[in-house]
Short mmCIF file of C-alpha atoms in Angstrom, two decimals:
data_model
loop_
_atom_site.label_atom_id
_atom_site.label_comp_id
_atom_site.label_asym_id
_atom_site.label_seq_id
_atom_site.Cartn_x
_atom_site.Cartn_y
_atom_site.Cartn_z
CA MET A 267 12.74 8.44 -21.02
CA ALA A 268 9.51 8.88 -19.12
CA VAL A 269 8.35 11.31 -16.43
CA CYS A 270 7.34 10.08 -12.97
CA VAL A 271 3.72 10.95 -12.10
CA VAL A 272 4.68 11.70 -8.47
CA CYS A 273 7.92 13.71 -8.59
CA ASN A 274 8.06 14.66 -12.31
CA ASN A 275 11.61 13.30 -12.63
CA ASP A 276 12.50 12.38 -16.22
CA TYR A 277 14.44 9.14 -15.74
CA TRP A 278 15.76 6.62 -18.25
CA LEU A 279 15.06 3.69 -15.90
CA SER A 280 11.46 4.64 -15.17
CA PHE A 281 8.83 1.88 -15.17
CA GLU A 282 5.08 1.51 -15.56
CA ILE A 283 2.53 -0.12 -13.30
CA LYS A 284 -0.88 -1.12 -14.59
CA THR A 285 -3.53 -1.43 -11.89
CA ILE A 286 -6.43 -3.86 -11.77
CA THR A 287 -8.71 -1.01 -12.90
CA GLY A 288 -6.59 -0.53 -16.03
CA ASP A 289 -4.92 2.71 -14.95
CA ILE A 290 -1.27 2.98 -16.00
CA TYR A 291 1.23 5.02 -13.99
CA THR A 292 4.90 5.81 -14.69
CA PHE A 293 7.34 5.97 -11.78
CA ASP A 294 11.05 6.59 -11.37
CA SER A 295 11.33 4.67 -8.08
CA PHE A 296 9.51 2.24 -5.82
CA GLU A 297 9.19 5.05 -3.27
CA CYS A 298 7.12 7.12 -5.70
CA ALA A 299 5.03 4.07 -6.66
CA MET A 300 4.26 3.38 -2.99
CA GLU A 301 3.41 7.02 -2.35
CA LYS A 302 0.86 6.98 -5.18
CA LEU A 303 -0.57 3.45 -4.86
CA ALA A 304 -0.14 2.05 -1.35
CA PRO A 305 -3.15 2.54 0.92
CA ARG A 306 -2.84 4.23 4.31
CA CYS A 307 -3.75 2.59 7.60
CA GLU A 308 -7.09 3.94 8.76
CA GLN A 309 -5.82 4.10 12.35
CA CYS A 310 -2.25 5.48 12.22
CA GLN A 311 -2.03 6.67 8.58
CA VAL A 312 1.21 4.79 7.82
CA ARG A 313 1.58 3.49 4.25
CA ILE A 314 0.67 -0.20 4.06
CA VAL A 315 3.52 -1.90 2.22
CA GLY A 316 2.94 -5.60 2.70
CA HIS A 317 -0.02 -7.71 3.68
CA GLY A 318 -1.74 -5.44 6.17
CA VAL A 319 -5.10 -6.34 7.71
CA GLU A 320 -8.51 -5.83 6.12
CA VAL A 321 -11.63 -5.62 8.29
CA ALA A 322 -15.03 -5.05 6.69
CA GLY A 323 -13.49 -3.15 3.77
CA SER A 324 -11.15 -1.04 5.91
CA PHE A 325 -7.37 -1.42 5.68
CA PHE A 326 -4.90 -1.37 8.57
CA CYS A 327 -1.13 -1.83 8.80
CA CYS A 328 -1.37 -4.40 11.61
CA ALA A 329 -3.78 -6.23 13.89
CA ASN A 330 -3.13 -3.77 16.71
CA CYS A 331 -4.44 -0.86 14.61
CA ALA A 332 -7.37 -2.96 13.38
CA ARG A 333 -8.33 -3.86 16.97
CA ALA A 334 -8.14 -0.20 18.00
CA ASN A 335 -10.52 0.75 15.19
CA SER A 336 -12.96 -2.18 15.13
CA GLU A 337 -15.44 -3.86 17.41
CA LEU A 338 -14.15 -7.29 16.30
CA GLY A 339 -11.44 -7.02 18.96
CA ALA A 340 -9.71 -10.31 19.75
CA GLN A 341 -10.82 -11.94 16.49
CA ILE A 342 -8.27 -9.82 14.58
CA ARG A 343 -4.79 -11.40 14.46
CA ASP A 344 -1.47 -10.79 12.76
CA ALA A 345 -1.10 -14.37 11.59
CA VAL A 346 -0.53 -14.57 7.85
CA GLY A 347 0.65 -18.11 7.33
CA ALA A 348 1.11 -18.71 11.06
CA HIS A 349 -0.22 -21.66 12.98
CA PRO A 350 -3.45 -20.61 14.76
CA SER A 351 -2.64 -22.11 18.17
#
């Protein structure tokens, strides 16, 4: 068994995640993994679980938050994989 780095639960179904920087973390649930690893939106502070929007090195949960926090305005769209028309 291994202990979760977030909640300290000792769980037989725990799992490890290795990040791109080489750090290795042990978690007992996806919730704990998201709490530790998922970035927060720079506008509303919600955890970004999914694609999100990146503008000039800043991360946002959606285009609306990115527009509210950036001078790029209308250029920012929620359109991952969508037709641009």
